[in-house]
Tab-separated table of C-alpha atoms and ligand atoms in Angstrom:
chain	number	residue	atom	x	y	z
A	2	MET	CA	22.119	166.127	67.537
A	3	LYS	CA	20.496	167.083	70.830
A	4	LEU	CA	22.188	165.605	73.872
A	5	LYS	CA	19.044	163.974	75.262
A	6	LYS	CA	18.400	162.171	72.028
A	7	VAL	CA	22.020	161.205	71.631
A	8	LEU	CA	21.901	159.634	75.062
A	9	ALA	CA	18.681	157.810	74.324
A	10	ILE	CA	20.085	156.423	71.107
A	11	ALA	CA	23.394	155.578	72.739
A	12	MET	CA	21.636	153.741	75.541
A	13	ALA	CA	19.544	151.769	73.098
A	14	SER	CA	22.695	150.959	71.188
A	15	MET	CA	24.510	149.874	74.321
A	16	MET	CA	21.699	147.482	75.119
A	17	VAL	CA	22.259	145.906	71.761
A	18	PHE	CA	25.976	146.236	72.289
A	19	GLY	CA	25.817	144.134	75.414
A	20	LEU	CA	24.001	141.352	73.662
A	21	THR	CA	25.408	141.054	70.230
A	22	ALA	CA	29.037	140.058	70.514
A	23	CYS	CA	29.262	137.645	67.662
A	24	GLY	CA	31.317	136.357	64.809
A	25	GLY	CA	32.739	138.701	62.223
A	26	ASN	CA	31.891	138.615	58.575
A	27	ASP	CA	33.075	135.656	56.630
A	28	ALA	CA	34.402	137.471	53.608
A	29	ALA	CA	37.770	136.151	52.538
A	30	PRO	CA	40.526	138.562	53.541
A	31	ALA	CA	42.341	140.216	50.692
A	32	ALA	CA	46.050	139.517	50.339
A	33	THR	CA	48.116	141.268	52.975
A	34	ASP	CA	50.413	143.908	51.664
A	35	ALA	CA	52.838	144.054	54.560
A	36	PRO	CA	55.505	146.719	54.325
A	37	ALA	CA	58.964	145.389	55.200
A	38	GLU	CA	59.527	147.886	57.999
A	39	GLU	CA	56.567	146.444	59.867
A	40	ALA	CA	58.621	143.499	61.200
A	41	PRO	CA	57.206	142.542	64.580
A	42	ALA	CA	58.992	143.757	67.681
A	43	GLU	CA	61.144	141.290	69.599
A	44	GLU	CA	59.153	141.057	72.821
A	45	ALA	CA	57.882	137.673	73.827
A	46	PRO	CA	54.294	137.263	72.761
A	47	ALA	CA	51.889	137.705	75.637
A	48	GLU	CA	50.731	134.146	76.103
A	49	GLU	CA	49.804	134.338	79.746
A	50	GLU	CA	46.228	135.518	79.330
A	51	ALA	CA	43.429	133.594	80.945
A	52	PRO	CA	41.714	131.066	78.714
A	53	ALA	CA	39.287	132.924	76.530
A	54	GLU	CA	36.023	131.251	77.185
A	55	GLU	CA	34.263	133.886	79.225
A	56	ALA	CA	30.499	133.736	79.141
A	57	PRO	CA	28.509	136.850	80.044
A	58	ALA	CA	29.129	137.747	83.716
A	59	GLU	CA	26.407	135.682	85.339
A	60	THR	CA	28.084	133.920	88.227
A	61	GLU	CA	29.376	135.546	91.403
A	62	ALA	CA	32.963	134.808	90.428
A	63	GLU	CA	32.396	136.490	87.103
A	64	ASP	CA	30.700	139.440	88.764
A	65	ALA	CA	33.721	139.795	91.035
A	66	ALA	CA	36.044	139.575	88.038
A	67	ALA	CA	33.983	142.239	86.286
A	68	GLU	CA	34.281	144.478	89.356
A	69	ASP	CA	38.054	143.952	89.391
A	70	ALA	CA	38.112	144.862	85.729
A	71	ASP	CA	36.129	148.024	86.440
A	72	ALA	CA	38.540	148.962	89.238
A	73	ALA	CA	41.547	148.349	87.007
A	74	ALA	CA	39.942	150.353	84.241
A	75	GLU	CA	39.247	153.217	86.643
A	76	ALA	CA	42.866	153.164	87.759
A	77	ALA	CA	43.974	153.224	84.135
A	78	GLY	CA	41.540	156.087	83.543
A	79	ALA	CA	43.433	158.157	86.065
A	80	GLY	CA	46.522	158.142	83.912
A	81	GLY	CA	46.202	155.736	81.014
A	82	ASN	CA	47.787	156.677	77.709
A	83	ILE	CA	45.662	155.817	74.738
A	84	GLY	CA	46.726	155.972	71.098
A	85	VAL	CA	43.989	156.401	68.502
A	86	CYS	CA	44.668	155.892	64.783
A	87	ILE	CA	42.037	157.267	62.391
A	88	TYR	CA	42.226	156.275	58.705
A	89	LYS	CA	41.997	159.921	57.687
A	90	PHE	CA	40.865	163.018	59.549
A	91	ASP	CA	39.318	164.489	56.414
A	92	ASP	CA	36.226	162.222	56.477
A	93	ALA	CA	32.899	163.642	57.586
A	94	PHE	CA	31.611	160.632	59.522
A	95	MET	CA	34.955	159.741	61.097
A	96	THR	CA	35.270	163.349	62.266
A	97	THR	CA	32.024	162.987	64.222
A	98	TYR	CA	33.240	159.644	65.549
A	99	ARG	CA	36.670	161.059	66.493
A	100	ASN	CA	35.097	163.959	68.380
A	101	ALA	CA	32.874	161.546	70.305
A	102	LEU	CA	35.860	159.357	71.203
A	103	GLN	CA	37.870	162.346	72.352
A	104	GLU	CA	35.092	163.647	74.566
A	105	ILE	CA	34.484	160.266	76.195
A	106	LEU	CA	38.152	159.367	76.713
A	107	GLU	CA	39.181	162.766	78.025
A	108	GLY	CA	36.078	162.893	80.178
A	109	LYS	CA	37.247	159.671	81.811
A	110	GLY	CA	40.696	161.113	82.490
A	111	TYR	CA	42.714	159.335	79.824
A	112	THR	CA	45.568	161.007	77.998
A	113	VAL	CA	44.712	160.471	74.375
A	114	THR	CA	46.644	161.108	71.178
A	115	PHE	CA	44.929	160.984	67.794
A	116	MET	CA	46.900	160.318	64.611
A	117	ASP	CA	45.765	161.047	61.052
A	118	GLY	CA	46.553	158.081	58.783
A	119	LYS	CA	46.002	160.355	55.757
A	120	ASN	CA	44.470	157.393	53.944
A	121	ASP	CA	47.938	155.814	53.725
A	122	GLN	CA	48.400	152.384	55.332
A	123	ALA	CA	52.208	152.677	55.460
A	124	GLU	CA	51.848	155.960	57.340
A	125	GLN	CA	49.401	154.372	59.769
A	126	ASN	CA	51.729	151.394	60.316
A	127	ASN	CA	54.429	153.838	61.393
A	128	GLN	CA	51.982	155.569	63.724
A	129	ILE	CA	51.058	152.236	65.340
A	130	ASN	CA	54.748	151.370	65.798
A	131	ASN	CA	55.408	154.788	67.310
A	132	PHE	CA	52.539	154.395	69.769
A	133	ILE	CA	53.906	150.974	70.757
A	134	ALA	CA	57.412	152.400	71.186
A	135	GLN	CA	55.942	155.122	73.419
A	136	GLY	CA	54.391	152.422	75.612
A	137	VAL	CA	50.702	153.282	75.231
A	138	ASP	CA	48.353	151.310	77.472
A	139	ALA	CA	45.854	150.588	74.711
A	140	LEU	CA	45.214	151.320	71.060
A	141	ILE	CA	42.021	152.143	69.175
A	142	ILE	CA	42.578	151.674	65.454
A	143	ASN	CA	40.429	152.543	62.436
A	144	PRO	CA	42.485	150.729	59.778
A	145	VAL	CA	43.194	152.494	56.509
A	146	MET	CA	42.786	149.256	54.571
A	147	THR	CA	40.797	146.185	55.485
A	148	SER	CA	43.512	144.141	53.778
A	149	ALA	CA	46.061	145.343	56.370
A	150	ALA	CA	44.223	143.645	59.246
A	151	ASP	CA	46.585	140.653	59.517
A	152	GLN	CA	49.575	142.965	59.658
A	153	ILE	CA	48.050	145.257	62.262
A	154	ILE	CA	46.910	142.353	64.434
A	155	ALA	CA	50.364	140.702	64.296
A	156	THR	CA	52.014	143.978	65.299
A	157	VAL	CA	49.804	144.706	68.323
A	158	LYS	CA	49.925	141.070	69.396
A	159	ASP	CA	53.721	141.005	69.364
A	160	ALA	CA	53.733	144.156	71.469
A	161	GLY	CA	51.027	142.785	73.781
A	162	VAL	CA	48.964	145.993	73.523
A	163	PRO	CA	45.194	145.643	74.090
A	164	THR	CA	43.537	146.873	70.912
A	165	VAL	CA	40.071	147.871	69.772
A	166	LEU	CA	39.544	147.962	66.016
A	167	ILE	CA	36.792	150.264	64.785
A	168	ASN	CA	34.903	151.080	61.583
A	169	ARG	CA	36.545	148.439	59.316
A	170	GLU	CA	35.775	144.923	60.331
A	171	PRO	CA	38.344	142.173	59.824
A	172	THR	CA	37.188	138.559	59.537
A	173	ALA	CA	36.579	136.493	62.677
A	174	GLU	CA	39.495	134.289	61.649
A	175	GLN	CA	41.887	137.221	61.419
A	176	MET	CA	40.880	138.501	64.851
A	177	SER	CA	41.203	135.066	66.451
A	178	ALA	CA	44.989	135.480	66.217
A	179	TYR	CA	44.944	137.762	69.300
A	180	ASP	CA	42.651	137.445	72.306
A	181	LYS	CA	43.262	141.004	73.557
A	182	LEU	CA	41.682	142.388	70.415
A	183	VAL	CA	38.070	143.229	69.675
A	184	TYR	CA	36.146	144.935	66.882
A	185	VAL	CA	33.411	147.425	67.745
A	186	GLY	CA	31.303	148.662	64.872
A	187	CYS	CA	28.259	147.993	62.789
A	188	ASP	CA	27.228	145.232	60.455
A	189	ALA	CA	27.211	147.058	57.132
A	190	ARG	CA	24.795	144.538	55.621
A	191	GLN	CA	22.114	145.964	57.922
A	192	SER	CA	22.601	149.513	56.617
A	193	GLY	CA	22.399	148.345	52.999
A	194	THR	CA	19.186	146.466	53.686
A	195	MET	CA	17.710	149.532	55.395
A	196	GLN	CA	18.550	151.708	52.384
A	197	GLY	CA	16.648	149.269	50.178
A	198	GLU	CA	13.735	149.332	52.628
A	199	LEU	CA	13.631	153.140	52.471
A	200	ILE	CA	12.960	152.776	48.730
A	201	LEU	CA	10.462	149.929	49.253
A	202	ASP	CA	8.573	152.188	51.674
A	203	THR	CA	7.901	154.835	49.001
A	204	GLU	CA	4.450	154.932	47.390
A	205	ASN	CA	5.656	153.354	44.124
A	206	LYS	CA	8.474	151.248	45.641
A	207	GLY	CA	11.020	153.209	43.615
A	208	ASP	CA	9.346	152.654	40.238
A	209	ILE	CA	8.514	156.292	39.589
A	210	ASN	CA	7.906	155.942	35.835
A	211	GLY	CA	5.845	152.774	36.197
A	212	ASP	CA	7.848	150.716	33.702
A	213	GLY	CA	7.983	147.721	36.041
A	214	LYS	CA	11.587	148.129	37.154
A	215	VAL	CA	13.638	150.361	39.428
A	216	SER	CA	16.461	152.050	37.520
A	217	TYR	CA	19.217	153.312	39.787
A	218	ILE	CA	22.736	154.581	39.995
A	219	MET	CA	25.029	153.449	42.810
A	220	ILE	CA	27.598	155.860	44.221
A	221	GLN	CA	29.981	153.674	46.127
A	222	GLY	CA	32.433	154.473	48.926
A	223	ASP	CA	35.978	153.146	48.820
A	224	PRO	CA	35.381	149.704	47.252
A	225	GLU	CA	38.175	148.163	49.352
A	226	ASN	CA	36.051	148.912	52.421
A	227	VAL	CA	33.610	146.220	53.480
A	228	ASP	CA	31.024	148.912	54.361
A	229	ALA	CA	31.002	149.984	50.717
A	230	GLN	CA	30.815	146.417	49.457
A	231	TYR	CA	27.952	145.380	51.718
A	232	ARG	CA	25.906	148.569	51.330
A	233	THR	CA	26.170	148.267	47.552
A	234	GLU	CA	25.099	144.634	47.611
A	235	PHE	CA	22.434	144.652	50.316
A	236	SER	CA	20.606	147.835	49.277
A	237	VAL	CA	19.794	146.280	45.907
A	238	LYS	CA	19.236	142.833	47.426
A	239	ALA	CA	16.437	144.267	49.605
A	240	LEU	CA	14.635	145.257	46.400
A	241	THR	CA	15.204	141.996	44.530
A	242	ASP	CA	14.287	139.969	47.645
A	243	ALA	CA	10.969	141.834	47.604
A	244	GLY	CA	10.453	140.683	44.009
A	245	ILE	CA	11.293	144.031	42.414
A	246	GLU	CA	13.090	144.101	39.084
A	247	VAL	CA	16.105	146.403	39.073
A	248	GLU	CA	18.299	147.998	36.445
A	249	GLU	CA	21.740	149.334	37.345
A	250	LEU	CA	22.432	152.290	35.064
A	251	ASP	CA	25.818	153.046	36.625
A	252	LEU	CA	28.061	152.162	39.554
A	253	GLN	CA	30.972	154.477	40.351
A	254	ARG	CA	33.328	154.824	43.264
A	255	GLY	CA	32.994	158.134	45.088
A	256	ASP	CA	35.372	157.231	47.947
A	257	TRP	CA	32.972	158.604	50.604
A	258	ASP	CA	33.653	162.107	49.237
A	259	ARG	CA	31.056	164.849	48.708
A	260	ASN	CA	32.691	166.369	45.624
A	261	LYS	CA	33.002	162.995	43.935
A	262	GLY	CA	29.353	162.255	44.741
A	263	GLN	CA	28.378	165.527	43.113
A	264	GLU	CA	30.457	164.861	39.981
A	265	ILE	CA	29.205	161.312	39.490
A	266	ALA	CA	25.557	162.323	39.941
A	267	GLN	CA	25.987	165.321	37.616
A	268	ASN	CA	27.482	163.166	34.840
A	269	ASP	CA	24.888	160.432	35.242
A	270	LEU	CA	21.979	162.878	35.323
A	271	ALA	CA	23.280	164.381	32.078
A	272	LYS	CA	23.717	160.929	30.539
A	273	PHE	CA	20.617	159.053	31.762
A	274	GLY	CA	18.214	161.908	32.565
A	275	ASP	CA	14.734	160.811	33.643
A	276	GLN	CA	15.689	157.151	33.443
A	277	ILE	CA	17.257	157.522	36.893
A	278	GLU	CA	14.649	156.792	39.543
A	279	VAL	CA	16.905	156.145	42.536
A	280	ILE	CA	20.352	157.325	43.602
A	281	PHE	CA	21.869	155.046	46.213
A	282	CYS	CA	24.861	156.585	48.008
A	283	ASN	CA	26.958	154.465	50.353
A	284	ASN	CA	27.195	157.479	52.697
A	285	ASP	CA	25.611	160.852	53.386
A	286	ASP	CA	28.505	163.030	52.338
A	287	MET	CA	28.264	161.649	48.792
A	288	ALA	CA	24.455	161.977	48.981
A	289	ILE	CA	24.755	165.679	49.841
A	290	GLY	CA	26.976	166.042	46.766
A	291	ALA	CA	24.461	164.100	44.661
A	292	LEU	CA	21.673	166.366	45.960
A	293	GLN	CA	23.526	169.426	44.675
A	294	ALA	CA	23.635	167.792	41.213
A	295	ILE	CA	19.955	166.762	41.434
A	296	GLN	CA	18.912	170.328	42.263
A	297	ALA	CA	21.153	171.795	39.553
A	298	ALA	CA	19.494	169.442	37.045
A	299	GLY	CA	16.038	170.743	38.075
A	300	ARG	CA	14.953	167.424	39.538
A	301	LYS	CA	12.952	167.133	42.769
A	302	VAL	CA	13.655	164.442	45.355
A	303	ASN	CA	10.646	162.334	46.349
A	304	GLU	CA	8.748	163.589	43.283
A	305	ASP	CA	10.790	162.498	40.289
A	306	ILE	CA	13.820	160.856	41.924
A	307	TYR	CA	14.700	159.162	45.233
A	308	LEU	CA	17.944	159.686	47.153
A	309	VAL	CA	19.266	157.719	50.128
A	310	GLY	CA	22.493	157.797	52.148
A	311	VAL	CA	23.965	156.372	55.355
A	312	ASP	CA	25.443	158.030	58.485
A	313	ALA	CA	22.793	160.576	59.576
A	314	LEU	CA	25.232	163.481	59.381
A	315	ASP	CA	23.625	166.694	60.632
A	316	ALA	CA	23.511	168.074	57.068
A	317	ALA	CA	21.706	164.952	55.844
A	318	LEU	CA	19.201	165.064	58.711
A	319	ASN	CA	18.338	168.619	57.678
A	320	GLU	CA	17.807	167.491	54.065
A	321	VAL	CA	15.623	164.562	55.133
A	322	ALA	CA	13.536	166.942	57.254
A	323	ALA	CA	13.227	169.339	54.311
A	324	GLY	CA	12.173	166.540	51.942
A	325	ASN	CA	15.378	166.770	49.906
A	326	MET	CA	16.542	163.278	50.792
A	327	THR	CA	14.254	160.263	50.869
A	328	GLY	CA	16.025	158.989	53.950
A	329	THR	CA	19.260	158.001	55.578
A	330	VAL	CA	20.481	155.408	58.068
A	331	LEU	CA	21.948	156.363	61.432
A	332	ASN	CA	25.540	155.163	61.723
A	333	ASP	CA	25.704	155.673	65.465
A	334	ALA	CA	29.064	157.378	66.079
A	335	GLN	CA	28.227	158.094	69.721
A	336	GLY	CA	27.127	154.529	70.442
A	337	GLN	CA	30.152	153.079	68.658
A	338	ALA	CA	32.543	155.433	70.473
A	339	GLU	CA	31.027	154.474	73.830
A	340	GLY	CA	31.202	150.809	72.873
A	341	ALA	CA	34.827	151.119	71.801
A	342	VAL	CA	35.819	152.792	75.073
A	343	GLN	CA	33.898	150.207	77.088
A	344	ALA	CA	35.623	147.380	75.214
A	345	MET	CA	38.991	149.084	75.721
A	346	GLU	CA	38.370	149.352	79.456
A	347	ASP	CA	37.358	145.700	79.594
A	348	LEU	CA	40.647	144.808	77.885
A	349	LEU	CA	42.594	147.051	80.273
A	350	GLY	CA	40.866	145.248	83.111
A	351	GLY	CA	42.209	141.932	81.832
A	352	LYS	CA	39.330	140.661	79.736
A	353	THR	CA	40.225	138.435	76.821
A	354	TYR	CA	38.015	137.489	73.889
A	355	ALA	CA	37.342	134.012	72.587
A	356	SER	CA	37.619	133.322	68.905
A	357	GLY	CA	34.287	133.974	67.215
A	358	GLU	CA	33.224	136.506	69.874
A	359	GLN	CA	35.406	139.402	68.828
A	360	SER	CA	32.874	141.489	66.901
A	361	ILE	CA	30.575	143.735	68.899
A	362	TYR	CA	27.850	145.388	66.875
A	363	VAL	CA	25.900	148.587	67.368
A	364	ASP	CA	22.627	148.729	65.436
A	365	TYR	CA	21.910	151.043	62.549
A	366	VAL	CA	18.580	152.925	62.574
A	367	LYS	CA	16.458	153.984	59.587
A	368	VAL	CA	15.808	157.738	59.413
A	369	THR	CA	12.819	159.088	57.483
A	370	PRO	CA	10.866	162.353	57.575
A	371	ASP	CA	8.602	160.648	60.141
A	372	ASN	CA	11.291	160.140	62.788
A	373	VAL	CA	14.043	162.554	61.740
A	374	ALA	CA	13.203	164.965	64.565
A	375	ASP	CA	14.305	162.296	67.050
A	376	PHE	CA	17.847	162.571	65.692
A	377	GLN	CA	18.180	166.348	65.281
B	8	LIG	C1	31.600	154.309	56.964
B	8	LIG	C2	30.885	155.637	56.867
B	8	LIG	C3	31.522	156.492	55.788
B	8	LIG	C4	33.017	156.577	56.004
B	8	LIG	C5	33.609	155.209	56.165
B	8	LIG	C6	35.095	155.260	56.456
B	8	LIG	O1	31.048	153.536	57.994
B	8	LIG	O2	29.547	155.411	56.554
B	8	LIG	O3	30.944	157.757	55.753
B	8	LIG	O4	33.241	157.327	57.156
B	8	LIG	O5	32.965	154.503	57.213
B	8	LIG	O6	35.624	153.989	56.605
C-alpha cells in the first residue's frame, strides 16, 4: 500500500478510533481452559488506580491530565520495554499487523520483543509469564484463543501490567475485571455485513443462474475466533435481511489458511459445479487459495461465480483490480496498530478504562474495483 494512502486511511480510522470506544460483544465466553502453571503471581493486585469514570478530555483538568499522560508516555518511549505476543507469526494478516506495530513502536523509541505463540495457548501463556518476569512496562497481546481471555486478564492484572489486547475481542464483562486493559480492533460483524453488501451490489445480487436463490459455500476461519463466527453469520444475514433467499451448499473451516481455502474450494467445485454462485471466505488468504481452485476449474469470477474475502492483503487488492475477486474488506492493520500503540501510551500515562468502555474499534472499509486503487 502506498504510504500516502496508508496515512489517509489511518487518519480516517483514528478519527473513528477517537469516537467509538464502546462495549465489547455480548457473546457468552467459552469455558476457560486454564493451564495449572498459569497460577497468578503473588504481587498485591494494583488497586490504587484512579476511579475509572473518565469522560473524553473536555475540561481543563482533563486536558492537563492528558498532557501529563503524553509526557509520561514520551518518557516511557525513551526506554520503555514492550512485550508483544502474536497468536502465530505464520498468518498473512497478522504479519502485516506485526510489521506495522514494530515500525511504530521502534520509531517511537521503545524496545520491543515479539513472541510467536505458534497457535498454542499454553506456549503463549508461558511467553506472557516470561514477559512479566522480565518486568516489561506494557504488553500487547493477540490471544491464541478467545476462550483464554479470562486467564490472560487475571495474569496481567495480578502483575499490574498495562495491557492492550488486539485482534480477538473478549466480552465487555471479561475486560471489566481489569481497568488497565483495553481492546483495540474491529467489530467483525461490520466486515461480514460488508461482504454480503459486495454480493448485493452485483448486477444479479448473487443469483447468477436466476433460480431465485443465492447458492454459496462458506470457507470459514478458525471457528473458535469471533471474527470467523461473525463474518460467517453477518455476510449471509446481509443477504437475507435484503429479502434474498439463500442456500448453503457447504461450510468448512479453512483456519485462515490459503492452502486449506484452495482444497475446500477445489473439492466443492468438483462436487457442486455450477450450482455454486458465491464463495464467501472469512479472509483474503483463503480467498486467494479459492481463486486458484476457481481458475483451475475453468470458472471466471464476476461472470459465473462471485468471490469475496476480508483483509485487503496486497495480493487480494491485485486480484480485485484484475477482476479476479469480486471484492474484499479492508482490515486496517495500520490503523489498528496505531490505535493499539496510542492506547498503550495512554495506559502508560496512567489512564484507566471504565467497564463497558474497553473496546476501541477501527472501521472496516469495502474494497471494490471502483476504489481499489485508493488502497494499492
Ligand atoms: C482476522 C483476519 C484473519 C486472521 C485472523 C487471526 O481478523 O482477518 O486473516 O489474521 O484475524 O486471528
